[in-house]
mmCIF file of C-alpha atoms in Angstrom:
data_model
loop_
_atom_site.group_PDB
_atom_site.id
_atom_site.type_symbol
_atom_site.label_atom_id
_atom_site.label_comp_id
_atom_site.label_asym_id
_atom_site.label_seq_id
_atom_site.Cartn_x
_atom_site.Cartn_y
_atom_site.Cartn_z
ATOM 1 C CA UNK A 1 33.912 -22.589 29.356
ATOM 2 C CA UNK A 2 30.312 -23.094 28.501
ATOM 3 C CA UNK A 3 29.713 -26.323 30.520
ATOM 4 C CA UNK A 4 27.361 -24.005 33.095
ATOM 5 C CA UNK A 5 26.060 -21.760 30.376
ATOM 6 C CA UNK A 6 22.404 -21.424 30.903
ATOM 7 C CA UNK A 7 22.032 -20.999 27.211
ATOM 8 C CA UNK A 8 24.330 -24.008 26.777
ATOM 9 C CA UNK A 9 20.693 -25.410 24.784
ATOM 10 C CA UNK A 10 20.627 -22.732 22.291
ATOM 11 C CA UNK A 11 23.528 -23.001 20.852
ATOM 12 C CA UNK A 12 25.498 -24.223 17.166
ATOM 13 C CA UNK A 13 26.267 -27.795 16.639
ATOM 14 C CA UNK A 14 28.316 -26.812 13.782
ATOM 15 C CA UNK A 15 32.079 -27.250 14.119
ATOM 16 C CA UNK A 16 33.187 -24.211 12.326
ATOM 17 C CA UNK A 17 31.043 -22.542 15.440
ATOM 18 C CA UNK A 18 28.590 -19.717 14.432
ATOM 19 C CA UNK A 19 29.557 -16.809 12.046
ATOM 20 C CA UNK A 20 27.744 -13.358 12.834
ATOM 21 C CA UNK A 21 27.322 -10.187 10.505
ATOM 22 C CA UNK A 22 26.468 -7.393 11.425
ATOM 23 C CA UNK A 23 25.591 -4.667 8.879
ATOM 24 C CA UNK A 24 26.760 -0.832 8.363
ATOM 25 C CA UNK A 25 22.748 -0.001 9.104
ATOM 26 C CA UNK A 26 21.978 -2.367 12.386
ATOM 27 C CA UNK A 27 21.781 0.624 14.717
ATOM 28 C CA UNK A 28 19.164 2.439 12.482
ATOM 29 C CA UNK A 29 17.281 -0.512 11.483
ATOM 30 C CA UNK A 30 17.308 -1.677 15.610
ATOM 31 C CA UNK A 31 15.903 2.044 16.401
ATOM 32 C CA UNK A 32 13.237 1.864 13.303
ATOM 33 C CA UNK A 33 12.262 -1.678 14.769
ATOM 34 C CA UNK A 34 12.213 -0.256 18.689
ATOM 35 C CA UNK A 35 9.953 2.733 17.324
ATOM 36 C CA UNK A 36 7.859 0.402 15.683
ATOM 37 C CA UNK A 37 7.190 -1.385 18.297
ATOM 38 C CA UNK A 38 6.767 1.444 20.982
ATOM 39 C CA UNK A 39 5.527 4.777 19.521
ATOM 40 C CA UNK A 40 1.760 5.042 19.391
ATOM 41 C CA UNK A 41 1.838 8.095 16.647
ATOM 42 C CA UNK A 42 4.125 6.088 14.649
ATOM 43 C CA UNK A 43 1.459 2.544 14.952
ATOM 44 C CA UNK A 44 -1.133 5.169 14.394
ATOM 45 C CA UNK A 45 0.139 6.178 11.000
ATOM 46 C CA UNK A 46 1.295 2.684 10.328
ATOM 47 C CA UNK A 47 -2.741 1.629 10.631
ATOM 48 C CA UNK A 48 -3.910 4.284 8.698
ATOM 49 C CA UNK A 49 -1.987 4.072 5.560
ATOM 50 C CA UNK A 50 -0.856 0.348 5.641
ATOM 51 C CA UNK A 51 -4.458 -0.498 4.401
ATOM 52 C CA UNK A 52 -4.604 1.654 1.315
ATOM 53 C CA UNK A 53 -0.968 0.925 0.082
ATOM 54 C CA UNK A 54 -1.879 -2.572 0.604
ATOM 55 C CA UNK A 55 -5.320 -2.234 -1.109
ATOM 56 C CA UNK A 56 -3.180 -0.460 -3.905
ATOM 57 C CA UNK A 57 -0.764 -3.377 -4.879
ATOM 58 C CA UNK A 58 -3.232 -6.141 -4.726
ATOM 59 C CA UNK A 59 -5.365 -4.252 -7.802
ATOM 60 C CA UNK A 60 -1.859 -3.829 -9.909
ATOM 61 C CA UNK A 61 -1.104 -7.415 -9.478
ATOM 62 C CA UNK A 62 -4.402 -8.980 -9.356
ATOM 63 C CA UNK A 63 -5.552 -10.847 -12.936
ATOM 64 C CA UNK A 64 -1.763 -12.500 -13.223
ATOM 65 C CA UNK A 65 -0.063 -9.253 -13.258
ATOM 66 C CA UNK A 66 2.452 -10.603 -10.755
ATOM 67 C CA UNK A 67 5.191 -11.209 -13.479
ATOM 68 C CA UNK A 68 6.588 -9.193 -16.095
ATOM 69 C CA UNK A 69 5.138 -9.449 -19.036
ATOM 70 C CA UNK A 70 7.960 -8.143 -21.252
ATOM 71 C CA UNK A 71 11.944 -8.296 -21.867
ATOM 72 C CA UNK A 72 13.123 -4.777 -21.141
ATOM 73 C CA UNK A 73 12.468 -1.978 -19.106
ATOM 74 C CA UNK A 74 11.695 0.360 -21.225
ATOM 75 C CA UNK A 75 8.569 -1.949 -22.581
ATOM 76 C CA UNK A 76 7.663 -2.804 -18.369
ATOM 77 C CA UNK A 77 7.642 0.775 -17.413
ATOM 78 C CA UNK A 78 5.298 1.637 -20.333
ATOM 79 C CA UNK A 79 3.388 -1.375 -19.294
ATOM 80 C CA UNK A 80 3.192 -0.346 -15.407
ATOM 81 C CA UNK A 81 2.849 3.024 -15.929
ATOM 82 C CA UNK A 82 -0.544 2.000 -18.496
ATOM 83 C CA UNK A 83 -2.161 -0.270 -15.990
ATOM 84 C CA UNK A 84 -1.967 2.207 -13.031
ATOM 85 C CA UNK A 85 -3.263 5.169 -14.963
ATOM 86 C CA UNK A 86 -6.412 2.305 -15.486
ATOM 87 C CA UNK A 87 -6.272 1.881 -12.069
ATOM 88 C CA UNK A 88 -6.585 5.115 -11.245
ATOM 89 C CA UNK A 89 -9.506 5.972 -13.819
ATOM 90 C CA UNK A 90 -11.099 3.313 -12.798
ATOM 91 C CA UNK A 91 -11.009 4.527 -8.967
ATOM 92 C CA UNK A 92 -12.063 7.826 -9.882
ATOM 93 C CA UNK A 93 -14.919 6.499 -12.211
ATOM 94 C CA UNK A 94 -16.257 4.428 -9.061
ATOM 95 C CA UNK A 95 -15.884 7.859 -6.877
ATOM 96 C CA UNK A 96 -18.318 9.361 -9.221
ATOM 97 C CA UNK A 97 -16.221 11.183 -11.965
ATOM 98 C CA UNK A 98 -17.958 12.557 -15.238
ATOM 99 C CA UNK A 99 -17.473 14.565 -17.672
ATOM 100 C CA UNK A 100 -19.953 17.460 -18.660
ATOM 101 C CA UNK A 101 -19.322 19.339 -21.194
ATOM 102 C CA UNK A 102 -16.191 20.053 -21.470
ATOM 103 C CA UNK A 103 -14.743 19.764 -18.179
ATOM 104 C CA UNK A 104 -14.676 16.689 -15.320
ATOM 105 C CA UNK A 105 -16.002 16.323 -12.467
ATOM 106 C CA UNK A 106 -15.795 14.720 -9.437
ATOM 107 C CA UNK A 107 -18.894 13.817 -6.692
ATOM 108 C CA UNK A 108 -18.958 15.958 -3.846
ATOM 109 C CA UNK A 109 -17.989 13.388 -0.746
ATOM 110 C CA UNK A 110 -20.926 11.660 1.174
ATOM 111 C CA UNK A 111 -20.473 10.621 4.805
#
């Protein structure tokens, strides 16, 4: 039966033969990955938040915060929640925040 298969080459060795699953979601996740790869508004978005997101997870994790630093999830959360409000002070300090008086401000944007 496969003797003049063309893709004779590419198939299992294995003597059970070759199991395939296919999952409840492998018509949505074949349409996301067809949009992906065709529709220019969807790339377009795809470039211009990818970046930032990216930029975003590298500073939580960066100095060994990779790993969990405590048992429990009520101790991580307090942990993760802590380290991006840093993060974020530490982003809007470098955008120019300060406080006068007794109110904050931010730097008008310069382009």
């Amino acid at each position: 039966m496969c003797t003049g298969c063309l893709l004779r080459q590419r198939c299992t060795k294995a003597k059970a033969g070759r199991i395939l699953t296919i999952r409840p979601h492998h018509d949505l996740q074949a349409a996301a990955r067809r949009q992906a790869a065709t529709d220019p508004d969807w790339q377009t978005d795809y470039r211009r938040w990818r970046p930032p997101v990216e930029r975003a997870v590298a500073w939580l994790v960066q100095h060994g915060n990779r790993r969990l630093r405590y048992r429990g999830t009520i101790n991580n959360n307090i942990w993760l929640h802590t380290r991006a409000a840093a993060l974020n002070l530490r982003r809007l300090t470098n955008l120019g925040l300060t406080h006068t008086g007794d109110s904050w401000q931010l730097a008008p944007a310069t382009t």
